[in-house]
Each structure stands twice: as C-alpha cells, then as structure tokens.
PDB file of C-alpha atoms and ligand atoms in Angstrom:
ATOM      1  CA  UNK A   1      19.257 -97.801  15.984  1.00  0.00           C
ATOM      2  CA  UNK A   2      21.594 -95.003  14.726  1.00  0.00           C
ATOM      3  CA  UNK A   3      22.355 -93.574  11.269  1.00  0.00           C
ATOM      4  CA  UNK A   4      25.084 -95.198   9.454  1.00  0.00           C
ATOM      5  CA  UNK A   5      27.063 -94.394   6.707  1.00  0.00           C
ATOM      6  CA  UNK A   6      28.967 -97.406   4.722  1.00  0.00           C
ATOM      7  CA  UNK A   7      31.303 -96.015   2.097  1.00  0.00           C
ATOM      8  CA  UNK A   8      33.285 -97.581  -0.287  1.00  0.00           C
ATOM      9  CA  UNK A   9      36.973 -96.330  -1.528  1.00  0.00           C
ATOM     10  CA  UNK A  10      37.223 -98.233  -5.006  1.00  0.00           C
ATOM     11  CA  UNK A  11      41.058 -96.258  -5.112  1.00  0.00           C
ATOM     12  CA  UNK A  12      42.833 -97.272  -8.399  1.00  0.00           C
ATOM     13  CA  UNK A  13      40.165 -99.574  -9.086  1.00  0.00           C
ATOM     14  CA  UNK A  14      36.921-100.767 -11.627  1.00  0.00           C
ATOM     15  CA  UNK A  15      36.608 -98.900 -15.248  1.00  0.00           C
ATOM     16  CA  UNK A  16      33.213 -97.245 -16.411  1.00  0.00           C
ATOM     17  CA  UNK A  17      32.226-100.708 -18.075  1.00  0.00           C
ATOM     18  CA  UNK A  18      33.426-101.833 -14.336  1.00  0.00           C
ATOM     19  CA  UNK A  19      31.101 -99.839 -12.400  1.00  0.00           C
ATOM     20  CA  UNK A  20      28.315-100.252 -14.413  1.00  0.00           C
ATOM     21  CA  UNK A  21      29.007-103.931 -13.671  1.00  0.00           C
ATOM     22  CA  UNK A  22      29.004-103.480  -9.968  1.00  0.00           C
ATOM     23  CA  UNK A  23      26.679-101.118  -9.554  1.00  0.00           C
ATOM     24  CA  UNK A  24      24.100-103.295 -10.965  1.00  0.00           C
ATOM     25  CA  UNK A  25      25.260-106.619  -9.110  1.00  0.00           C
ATOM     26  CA  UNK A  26      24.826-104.400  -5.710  1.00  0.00           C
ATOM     27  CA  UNK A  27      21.672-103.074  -6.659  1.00  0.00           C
ATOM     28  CA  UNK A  28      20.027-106.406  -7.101  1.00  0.00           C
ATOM     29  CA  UNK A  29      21.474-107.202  -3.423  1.00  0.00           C
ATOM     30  CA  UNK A  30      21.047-104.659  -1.566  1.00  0.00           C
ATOM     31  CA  UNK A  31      17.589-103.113  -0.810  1.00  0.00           C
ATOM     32  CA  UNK A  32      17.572 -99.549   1.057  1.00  0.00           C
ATOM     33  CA  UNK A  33      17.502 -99.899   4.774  1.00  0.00           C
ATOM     34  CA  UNK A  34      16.196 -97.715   7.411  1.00  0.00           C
ATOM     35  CA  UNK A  35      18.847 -95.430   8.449  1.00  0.00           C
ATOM     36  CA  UNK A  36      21.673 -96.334   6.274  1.00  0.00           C
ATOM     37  CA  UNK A  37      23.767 -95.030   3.675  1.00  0.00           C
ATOM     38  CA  UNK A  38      26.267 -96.405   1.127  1.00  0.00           C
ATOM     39  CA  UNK A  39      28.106 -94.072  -0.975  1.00  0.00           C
ATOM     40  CA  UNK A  40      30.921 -94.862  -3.552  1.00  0.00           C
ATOM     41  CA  UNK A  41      34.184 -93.320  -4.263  1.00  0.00           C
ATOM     42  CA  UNK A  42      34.910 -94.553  -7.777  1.00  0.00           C
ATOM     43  CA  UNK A  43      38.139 -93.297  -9.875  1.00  0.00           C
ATOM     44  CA  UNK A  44      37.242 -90.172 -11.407  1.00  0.00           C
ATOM     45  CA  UNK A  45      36.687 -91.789 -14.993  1.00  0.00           C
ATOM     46  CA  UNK A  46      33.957 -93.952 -13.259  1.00  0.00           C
ATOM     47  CA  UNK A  47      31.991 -91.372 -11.915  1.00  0.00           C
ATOM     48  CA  UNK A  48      29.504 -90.584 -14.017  1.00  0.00           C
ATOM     49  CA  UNK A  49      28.807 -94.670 -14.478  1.00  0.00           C
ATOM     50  CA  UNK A  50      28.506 -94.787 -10.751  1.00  0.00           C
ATOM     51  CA  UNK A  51      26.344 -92.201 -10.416  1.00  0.00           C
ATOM     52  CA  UNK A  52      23.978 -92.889 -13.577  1.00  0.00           C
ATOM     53  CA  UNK A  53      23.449 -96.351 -11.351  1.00  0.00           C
ATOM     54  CA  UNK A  54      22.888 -94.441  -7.966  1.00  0.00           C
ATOM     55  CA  UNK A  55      20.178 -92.134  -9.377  1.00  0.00           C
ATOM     56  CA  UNK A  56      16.772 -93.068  -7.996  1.00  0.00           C
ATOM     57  CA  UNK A  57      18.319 -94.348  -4.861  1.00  0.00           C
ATOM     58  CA  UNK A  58      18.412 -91.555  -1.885  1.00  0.00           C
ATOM     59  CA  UNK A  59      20.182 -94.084  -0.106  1.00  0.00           C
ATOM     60  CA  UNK A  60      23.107 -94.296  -2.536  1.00  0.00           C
ATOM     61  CA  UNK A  61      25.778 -91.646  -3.245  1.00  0.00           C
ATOM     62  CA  UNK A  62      28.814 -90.681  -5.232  1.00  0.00           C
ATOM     63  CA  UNK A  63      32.076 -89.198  -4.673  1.00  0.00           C
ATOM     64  CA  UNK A  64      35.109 -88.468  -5.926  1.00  0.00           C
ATOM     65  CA  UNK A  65      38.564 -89.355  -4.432  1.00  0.00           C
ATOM     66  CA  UNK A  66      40.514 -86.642  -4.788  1.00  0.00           C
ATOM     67  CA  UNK A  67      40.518 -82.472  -6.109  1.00  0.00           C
ATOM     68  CA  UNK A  68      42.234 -79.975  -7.521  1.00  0.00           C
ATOM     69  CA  UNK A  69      41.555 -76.716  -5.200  1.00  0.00           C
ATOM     70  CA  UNK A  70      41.715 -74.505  -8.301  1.00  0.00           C
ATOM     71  CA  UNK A  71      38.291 -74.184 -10.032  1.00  0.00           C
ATOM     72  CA  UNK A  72      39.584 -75.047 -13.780  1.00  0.00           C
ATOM     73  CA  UNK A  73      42.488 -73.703 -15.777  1.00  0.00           C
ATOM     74  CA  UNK A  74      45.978 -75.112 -16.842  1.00  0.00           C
ATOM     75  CA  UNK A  75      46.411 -78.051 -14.273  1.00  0.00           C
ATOM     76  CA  UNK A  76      47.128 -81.342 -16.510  1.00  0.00           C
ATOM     77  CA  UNK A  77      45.614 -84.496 -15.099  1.00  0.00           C
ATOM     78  CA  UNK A  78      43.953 -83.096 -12.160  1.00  0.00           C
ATOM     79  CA  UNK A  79      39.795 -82.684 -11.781  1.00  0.00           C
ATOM     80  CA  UNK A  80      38.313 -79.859 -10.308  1.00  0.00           C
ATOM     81  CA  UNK A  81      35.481 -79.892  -7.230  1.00  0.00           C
ATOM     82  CA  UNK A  82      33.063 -78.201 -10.313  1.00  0.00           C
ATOM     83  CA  UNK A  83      34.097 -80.988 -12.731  1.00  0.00           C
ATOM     84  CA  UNK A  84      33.571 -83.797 -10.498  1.00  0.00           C
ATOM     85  CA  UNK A  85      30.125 -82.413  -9.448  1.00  0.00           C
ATOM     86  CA  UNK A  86      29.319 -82.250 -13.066  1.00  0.00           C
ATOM     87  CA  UNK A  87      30.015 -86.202 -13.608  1.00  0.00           C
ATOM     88  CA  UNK A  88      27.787 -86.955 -10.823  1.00  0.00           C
ATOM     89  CA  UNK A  89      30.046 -86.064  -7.434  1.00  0.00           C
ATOM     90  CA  UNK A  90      28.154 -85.534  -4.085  1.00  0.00           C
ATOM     91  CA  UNK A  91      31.458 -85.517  -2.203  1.00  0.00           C
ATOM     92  CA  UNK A  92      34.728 -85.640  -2.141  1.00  0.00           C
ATOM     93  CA  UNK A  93      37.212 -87.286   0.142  1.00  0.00           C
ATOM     94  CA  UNK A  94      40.003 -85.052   1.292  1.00  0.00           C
ATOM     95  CA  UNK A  95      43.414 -86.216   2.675  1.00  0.00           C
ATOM     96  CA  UNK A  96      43.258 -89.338   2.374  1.00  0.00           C
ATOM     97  CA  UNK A  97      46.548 -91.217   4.149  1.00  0.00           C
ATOM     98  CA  UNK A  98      47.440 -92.157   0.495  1.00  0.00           C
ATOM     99  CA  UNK A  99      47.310 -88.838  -0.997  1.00  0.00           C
ATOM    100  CA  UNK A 100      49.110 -87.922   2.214  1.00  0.00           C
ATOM    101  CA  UNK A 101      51.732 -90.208   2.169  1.00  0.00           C
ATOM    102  CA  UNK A 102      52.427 -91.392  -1.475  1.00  0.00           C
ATOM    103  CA  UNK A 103      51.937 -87.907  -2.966  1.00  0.00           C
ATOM    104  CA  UNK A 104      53.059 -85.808  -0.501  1.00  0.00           C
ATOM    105  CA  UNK A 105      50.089 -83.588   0.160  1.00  0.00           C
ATOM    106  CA  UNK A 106      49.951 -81.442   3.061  1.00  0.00           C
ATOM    107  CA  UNK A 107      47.549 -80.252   5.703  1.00  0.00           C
ATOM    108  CA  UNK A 108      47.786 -77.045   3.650  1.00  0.00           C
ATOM    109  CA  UNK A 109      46.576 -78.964   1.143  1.00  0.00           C
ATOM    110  CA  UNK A 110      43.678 -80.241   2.481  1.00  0.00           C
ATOM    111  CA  UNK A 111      42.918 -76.655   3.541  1.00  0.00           C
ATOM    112  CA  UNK A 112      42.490 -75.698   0.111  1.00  0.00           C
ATOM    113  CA  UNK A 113      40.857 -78.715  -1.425  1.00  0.00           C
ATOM    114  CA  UNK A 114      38.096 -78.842   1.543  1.00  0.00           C
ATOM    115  CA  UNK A 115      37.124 -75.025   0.985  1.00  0.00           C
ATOM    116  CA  UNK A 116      37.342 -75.612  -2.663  1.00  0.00           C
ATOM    117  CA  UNK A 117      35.019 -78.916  -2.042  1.00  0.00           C
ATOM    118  CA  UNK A 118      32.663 -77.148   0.011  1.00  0.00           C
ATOM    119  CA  UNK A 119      32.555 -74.101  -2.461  1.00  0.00           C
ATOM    120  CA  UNK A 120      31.451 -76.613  -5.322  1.00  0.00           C
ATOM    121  CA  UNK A 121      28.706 -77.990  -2.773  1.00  0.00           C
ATOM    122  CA  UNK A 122      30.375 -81.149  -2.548  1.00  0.00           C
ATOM    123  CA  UNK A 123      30.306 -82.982   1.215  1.00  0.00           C
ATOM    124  CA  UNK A 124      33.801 -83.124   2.356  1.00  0.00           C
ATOM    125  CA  UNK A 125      35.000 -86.062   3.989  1.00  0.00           C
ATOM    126  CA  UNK A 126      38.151 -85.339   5.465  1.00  0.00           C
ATOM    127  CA  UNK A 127      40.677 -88.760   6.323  1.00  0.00           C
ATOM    128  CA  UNK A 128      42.407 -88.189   9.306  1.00  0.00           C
ATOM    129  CA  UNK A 129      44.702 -90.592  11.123  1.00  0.00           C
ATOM    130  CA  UNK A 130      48.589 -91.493  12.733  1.00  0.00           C
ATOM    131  CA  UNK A 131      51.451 -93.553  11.125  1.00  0.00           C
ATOM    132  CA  UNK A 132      52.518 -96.504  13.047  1.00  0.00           C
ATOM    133  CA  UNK A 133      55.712 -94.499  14.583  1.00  0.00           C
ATOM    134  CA  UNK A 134      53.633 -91.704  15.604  1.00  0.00           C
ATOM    135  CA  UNK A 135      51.110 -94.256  17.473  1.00  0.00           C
ATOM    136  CA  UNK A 136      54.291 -95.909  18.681  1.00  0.00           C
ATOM    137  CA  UNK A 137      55.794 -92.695  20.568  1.00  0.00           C
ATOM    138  CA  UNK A 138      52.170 -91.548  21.922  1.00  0.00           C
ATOM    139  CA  UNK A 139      50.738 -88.762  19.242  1.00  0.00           C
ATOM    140  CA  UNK A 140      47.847 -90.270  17.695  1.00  0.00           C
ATOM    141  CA  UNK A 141      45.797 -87.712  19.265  1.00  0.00           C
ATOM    142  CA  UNK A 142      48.390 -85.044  18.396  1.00  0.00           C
ATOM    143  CA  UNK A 143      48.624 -85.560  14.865  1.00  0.00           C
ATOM    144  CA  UNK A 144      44.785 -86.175  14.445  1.00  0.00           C
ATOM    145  CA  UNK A 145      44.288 -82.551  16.242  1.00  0.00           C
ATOM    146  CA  UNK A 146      46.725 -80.991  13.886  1.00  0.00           C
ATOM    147  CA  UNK A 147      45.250 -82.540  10.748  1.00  0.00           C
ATOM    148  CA  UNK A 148      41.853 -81.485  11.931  1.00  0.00           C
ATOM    149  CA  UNK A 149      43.106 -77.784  12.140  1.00  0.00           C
ATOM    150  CA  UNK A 150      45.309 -77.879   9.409  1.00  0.00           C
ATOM    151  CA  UNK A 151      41.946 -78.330   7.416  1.00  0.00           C
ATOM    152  CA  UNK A 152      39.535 -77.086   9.421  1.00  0.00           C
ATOM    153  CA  UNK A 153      40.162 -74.338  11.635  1.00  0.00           C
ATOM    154  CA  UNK A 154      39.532 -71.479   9.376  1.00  0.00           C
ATOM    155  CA  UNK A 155      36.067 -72.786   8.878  1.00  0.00           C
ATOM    156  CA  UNK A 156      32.962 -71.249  10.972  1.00  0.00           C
ATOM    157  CA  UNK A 157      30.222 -73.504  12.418  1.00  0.00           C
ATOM    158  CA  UNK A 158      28.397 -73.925   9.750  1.00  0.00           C
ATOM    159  CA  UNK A 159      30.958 -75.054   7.303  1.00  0.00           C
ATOM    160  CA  UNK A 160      31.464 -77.581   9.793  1.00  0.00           C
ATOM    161  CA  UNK A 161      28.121 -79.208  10.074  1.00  0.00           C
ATOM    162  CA  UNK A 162      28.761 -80.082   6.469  1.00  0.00           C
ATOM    163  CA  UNK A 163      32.238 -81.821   6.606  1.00  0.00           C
ATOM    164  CA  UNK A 164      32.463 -86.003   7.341  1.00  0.00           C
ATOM    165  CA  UNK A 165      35.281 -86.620   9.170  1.00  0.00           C
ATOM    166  CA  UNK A 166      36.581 -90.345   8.199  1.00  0.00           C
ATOM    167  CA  UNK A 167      39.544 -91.695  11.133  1.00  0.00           C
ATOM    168  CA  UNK A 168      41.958 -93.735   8.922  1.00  0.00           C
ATOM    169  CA  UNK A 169      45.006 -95.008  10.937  1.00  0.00           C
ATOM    170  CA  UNK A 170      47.649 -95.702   8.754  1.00  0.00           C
ATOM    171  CA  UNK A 171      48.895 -98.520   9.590  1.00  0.00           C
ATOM    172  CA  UNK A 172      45.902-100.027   9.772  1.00  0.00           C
ATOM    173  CA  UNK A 173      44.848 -99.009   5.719  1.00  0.00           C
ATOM    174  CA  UNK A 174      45.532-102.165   3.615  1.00  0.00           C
ATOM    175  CA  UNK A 175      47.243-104.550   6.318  1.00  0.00           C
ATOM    176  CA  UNK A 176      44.652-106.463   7.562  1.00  0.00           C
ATOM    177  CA  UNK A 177      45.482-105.091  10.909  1.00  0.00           C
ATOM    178  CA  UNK A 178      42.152-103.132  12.220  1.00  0.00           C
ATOM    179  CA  UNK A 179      42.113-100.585  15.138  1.00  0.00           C
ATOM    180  CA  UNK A 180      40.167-101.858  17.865  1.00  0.00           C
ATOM    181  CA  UNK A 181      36.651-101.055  18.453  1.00  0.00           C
ATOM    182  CA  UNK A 182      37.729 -99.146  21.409  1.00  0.00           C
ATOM    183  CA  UNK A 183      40.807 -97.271  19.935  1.00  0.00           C
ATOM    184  CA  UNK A 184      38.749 -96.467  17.164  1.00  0.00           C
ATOM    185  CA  UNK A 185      36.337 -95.261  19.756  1.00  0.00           C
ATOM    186  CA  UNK A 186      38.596 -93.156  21.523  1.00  0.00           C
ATOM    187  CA  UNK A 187      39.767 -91.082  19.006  1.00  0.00           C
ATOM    188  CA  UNK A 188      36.334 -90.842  17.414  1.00  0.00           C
ATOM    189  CA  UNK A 189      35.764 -89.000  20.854  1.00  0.00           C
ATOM    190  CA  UNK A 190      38.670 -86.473  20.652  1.00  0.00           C
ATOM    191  CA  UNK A 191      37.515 -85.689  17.082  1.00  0.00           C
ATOM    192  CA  UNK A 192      34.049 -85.060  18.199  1.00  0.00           C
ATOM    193  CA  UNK A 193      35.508 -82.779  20.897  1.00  0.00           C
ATOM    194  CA  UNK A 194      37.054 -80.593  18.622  1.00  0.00           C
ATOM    195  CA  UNK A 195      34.387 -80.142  16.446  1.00  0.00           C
ATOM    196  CA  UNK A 196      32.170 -79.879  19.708  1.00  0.00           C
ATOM    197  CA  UNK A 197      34.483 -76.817  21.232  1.00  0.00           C
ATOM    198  CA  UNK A 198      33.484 -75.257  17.559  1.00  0.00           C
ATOM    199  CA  UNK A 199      29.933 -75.342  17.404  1.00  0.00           C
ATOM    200  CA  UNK A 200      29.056 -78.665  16.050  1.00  0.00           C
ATOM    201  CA  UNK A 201      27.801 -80.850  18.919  1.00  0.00           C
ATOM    202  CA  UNK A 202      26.405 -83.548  16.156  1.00  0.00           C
ATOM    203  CA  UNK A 203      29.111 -84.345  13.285  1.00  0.00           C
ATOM    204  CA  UNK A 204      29.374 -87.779  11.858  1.00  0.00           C
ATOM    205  CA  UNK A 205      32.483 -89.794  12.269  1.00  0.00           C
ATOM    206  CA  UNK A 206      33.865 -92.735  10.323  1.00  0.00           C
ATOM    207  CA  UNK A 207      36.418 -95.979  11.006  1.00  0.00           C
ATOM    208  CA  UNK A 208      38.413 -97.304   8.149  1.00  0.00           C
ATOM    209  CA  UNK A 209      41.800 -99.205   7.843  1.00  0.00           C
ATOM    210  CA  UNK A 210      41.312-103.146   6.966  1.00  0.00           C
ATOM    211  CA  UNK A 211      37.381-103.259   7.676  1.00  0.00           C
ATOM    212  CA  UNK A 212      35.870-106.616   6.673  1.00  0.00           C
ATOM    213  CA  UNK A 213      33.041-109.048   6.469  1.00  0.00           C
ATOM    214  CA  UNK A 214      34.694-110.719   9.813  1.00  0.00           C
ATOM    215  CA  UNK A 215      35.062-107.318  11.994  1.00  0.00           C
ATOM    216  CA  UNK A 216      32.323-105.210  10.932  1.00  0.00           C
ATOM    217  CA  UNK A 217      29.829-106.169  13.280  1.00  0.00           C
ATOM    218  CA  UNK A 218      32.008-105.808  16.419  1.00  0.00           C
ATOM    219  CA  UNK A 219      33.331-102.167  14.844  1.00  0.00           C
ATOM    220  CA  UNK A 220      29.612-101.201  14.673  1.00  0.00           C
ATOM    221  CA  UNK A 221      28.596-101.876  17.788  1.00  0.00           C
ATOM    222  CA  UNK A 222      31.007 -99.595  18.912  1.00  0.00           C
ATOM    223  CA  UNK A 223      28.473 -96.358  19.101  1.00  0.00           C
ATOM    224  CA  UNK A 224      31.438 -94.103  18.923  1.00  0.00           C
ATOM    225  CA  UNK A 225      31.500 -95.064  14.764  1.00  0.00           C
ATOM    226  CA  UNK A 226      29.019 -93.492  12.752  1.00  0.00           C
ATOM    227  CA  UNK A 227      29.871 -95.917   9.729  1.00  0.00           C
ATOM    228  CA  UNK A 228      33.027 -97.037   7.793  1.00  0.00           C
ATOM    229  CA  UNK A 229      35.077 -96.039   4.795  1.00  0.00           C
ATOM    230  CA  UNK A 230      36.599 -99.208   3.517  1.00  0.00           C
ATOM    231  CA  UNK A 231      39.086 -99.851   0.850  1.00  0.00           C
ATOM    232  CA  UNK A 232      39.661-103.627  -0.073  1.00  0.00           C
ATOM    233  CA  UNK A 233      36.101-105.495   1.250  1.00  0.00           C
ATOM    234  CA  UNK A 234      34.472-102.920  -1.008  1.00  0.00           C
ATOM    235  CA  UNK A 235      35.521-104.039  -4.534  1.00  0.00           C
ATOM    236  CA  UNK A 236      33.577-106.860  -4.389  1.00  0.00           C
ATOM    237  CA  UNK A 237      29.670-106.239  -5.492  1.00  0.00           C
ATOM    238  CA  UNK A 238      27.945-109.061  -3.550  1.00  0.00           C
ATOM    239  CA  UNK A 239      30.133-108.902  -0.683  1.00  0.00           C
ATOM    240  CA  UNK A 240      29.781-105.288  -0.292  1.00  0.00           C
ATOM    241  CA  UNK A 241      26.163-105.421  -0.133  1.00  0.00           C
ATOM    242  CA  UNK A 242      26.618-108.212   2.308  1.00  0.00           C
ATOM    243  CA  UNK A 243      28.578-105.750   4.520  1.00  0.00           C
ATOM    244  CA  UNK A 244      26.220-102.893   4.188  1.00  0.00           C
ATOM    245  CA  UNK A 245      23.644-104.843   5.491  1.00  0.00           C
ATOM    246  CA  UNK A 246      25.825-106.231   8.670  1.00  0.00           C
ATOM    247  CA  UNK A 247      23.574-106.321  12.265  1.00  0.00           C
ATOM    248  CA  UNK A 248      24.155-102.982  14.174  1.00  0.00           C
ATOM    249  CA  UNK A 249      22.356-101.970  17.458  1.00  0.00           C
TER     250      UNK A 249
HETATM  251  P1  13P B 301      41.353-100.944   3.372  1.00  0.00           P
HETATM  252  O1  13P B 301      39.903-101.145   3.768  1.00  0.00           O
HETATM  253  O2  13P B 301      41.749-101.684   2.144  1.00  0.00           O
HETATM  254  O3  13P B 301      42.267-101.154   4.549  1.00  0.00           O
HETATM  255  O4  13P B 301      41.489 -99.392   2.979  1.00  0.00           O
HETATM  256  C1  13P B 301      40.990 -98.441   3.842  1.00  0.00           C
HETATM  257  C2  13P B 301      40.961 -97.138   3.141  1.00  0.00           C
HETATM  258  O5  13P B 301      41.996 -96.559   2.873  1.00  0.00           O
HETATM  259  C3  13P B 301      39.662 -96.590   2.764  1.00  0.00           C
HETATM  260  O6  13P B 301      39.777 -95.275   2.361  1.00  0.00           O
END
C-alpha cells in the first residue's frame, strides 16, 4: 500500500450550482480511504462551492487551475494565488499543456506563477510533458528536464518538497490514447532524478492524459505513479468516485 493522490481537472467545466451538485453526489459515494487523496480543480467561479463541500473531509482538497503571478492590481480577468486561496484554494496547477499550448504560456511563466503559488501557500502542481513530434524525434526526456528547470531550478530544497509534479504527455491529454504504464513509469523516474540530484529524495509524481475507468488499475499498479490528474473521467460524480476507489497494490 502506497499514498495516492486522485485529482480531478474539471477545465472549462460545472458552474457553482454544478459543483454543489457533484460534490454532494461524490460525497455520498465515496467514503475516505486509507492512504488516499482526491482533490478537485474546479473553474475558478466554482471554487468556493467546491470547497464549502470539501470542508470536514481531510481527504478532499481544492485547487485552482490556473494564476496570475502578480499578487492583485490592474490585470482584467485573471485571479491571483491570494484570491484563489481566499475562495477556498489549497493548490494550484501550474503549466498545464493547455495553458501551454492554447495560450501560449512559457516556462518563464510557470517560473513566476509557481513562486507566486508557493508565496500564497498554495501546493503547486506543476504539468509537465512532450508533444507528439517531440516524442516522435526522441526528446521527451529533454523537454520534461527543461520544463522542470524552467520552473524549478531557482527553487532551494525546501521549496521543492512542497511542489507536485503532474507528467501530462500531450498527446495523450483528451485523445483517448494513454501512455503506457511503463512510459509513464520511465519518465516518472527521470523526474524523480532531478528532484533527487536537488535534495528531495521523496516528491510525489502524477500520470494524466486519457485516464479512465478501463486503465486505471493497470496505471496504478505501476509503483512509479503516485496518483493521477485526469481531465474527462472526472466530470462525472459517481464515476469519479468509482475511480478513486480503483484496487491498487
Ligand atoms: P483527459 O483525462 O481528459 O485526457 O485530460 C487530462 C488532463 O489534461 C488533466 O489535467
């Protein structure tokens, strides 16, 4: 038995009268478990829903997607780490490939929202992870190195202890096409490495890209994965709970 960590990327998905909905539906199906997690990355207006219906539950926990590095001040539409804590926000994902890739943002980026997360005491959890031509010509472990220091490597030790790193190939996000447990694994390895050759022997380490009720049992038993951030097979209450609760060793 190992710690594991199920989280759940709503994206551009479920209202406040949404996530109250859910929230309740999973609570009445899911129990806590021994050793597990599930934490919830509603949009932003959702949070403080999500989180009213998390309180009371160590085992549950809520995030927000995506942060402005800037504290507060004259940034229209964008949330702050501070704000987001305030609406209930334990953590905050950071670089995710669709922040990447449909908005541009850069590893520079991620620099500054990660320090600003980690300034707000929010747990960053930073999405790493290679486009289908750059697994194609043989830098999967190139690019996931650079995004690692792009966002990490001004950080000391301790910094690091507190940042989730989540491994999100591209091409596997929304396809239906999953790494392999053992692809998964291996990169889970080089990312531990890093973080290893800077004074963090223990880190957690995620899988997500097209995780489901149908692969999650053989992507657990991979011991390299520390849990899953999933996208689509989260939206759904009942069948998220079912998934939380999927057979590990
Ligand atoms: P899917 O599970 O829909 O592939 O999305 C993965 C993801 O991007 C989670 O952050």
């Amino acid at each position: 038995m190992r710690d594991l960590l199920f989280a759940a990327n709503w994206k551009m998905n479920l209202g406040p009268d949404d996530a109250r909905a859910y929230m309740k539906t999973f609570r009445a199906r899911y129990n806590r478990h021994e050793r597990r997690e599930a934490w919830f990355f509603p949009p932003a207006v959702s949070l403080e829903a999500a989180a009213q219906a998390a309180r009371e539950r160590a085992d549950l926990l809520v995030g927000v997607q995506d942060i402005h590095w800037e504290p507060k001040g004259a940034f229209t539409g964008a949330i702050s780490a501070p704000l987001a804590a305030q609406a209930g926000a334990k953590a905050a994902l950071i670089g995710h490939s669709e922040r990447r890739h449909v908005f541009g943002e850069t590893d520079e980026d991620t620099r500054k929202k990660l320090t600003a997360a980690l300034a707000a005491g929010l747990v960053p959890m930073l999405c790493v992870g290679e486009t289908l031509a750059e697994r194609d010509a043989g830098h999967t472990l190139a690019v996931v190195n650079r995004q690692l220091s792009g966002a990490l490597g001004a950080l000391d030790g301790a910094a690091l202890a507190r940042v989730i790193i989540a491994y999100e190939p591209v091409w596997a996000i929304g396809t239906g096409r999953n790494a392999t447990p053992q692809d998964a694994g291996a990169v889970h390895k080089e990312i531990r490495s890093w973080l290893t050759a800077r004074g963090v022997p223990r880190s957690r380490v995620l899988y997500g890209g097209s995780v489901n009720l149908k692969n999650i049992a053989e992507l657990l038993a991979e011991r390299e994965l520390d849990g899953v951030l999933v996208g689509g097979a989260s939206l759904d209450p009942e069948a998220w709970a079912q998934l939380v609760q999927a057979p590990a060793t």
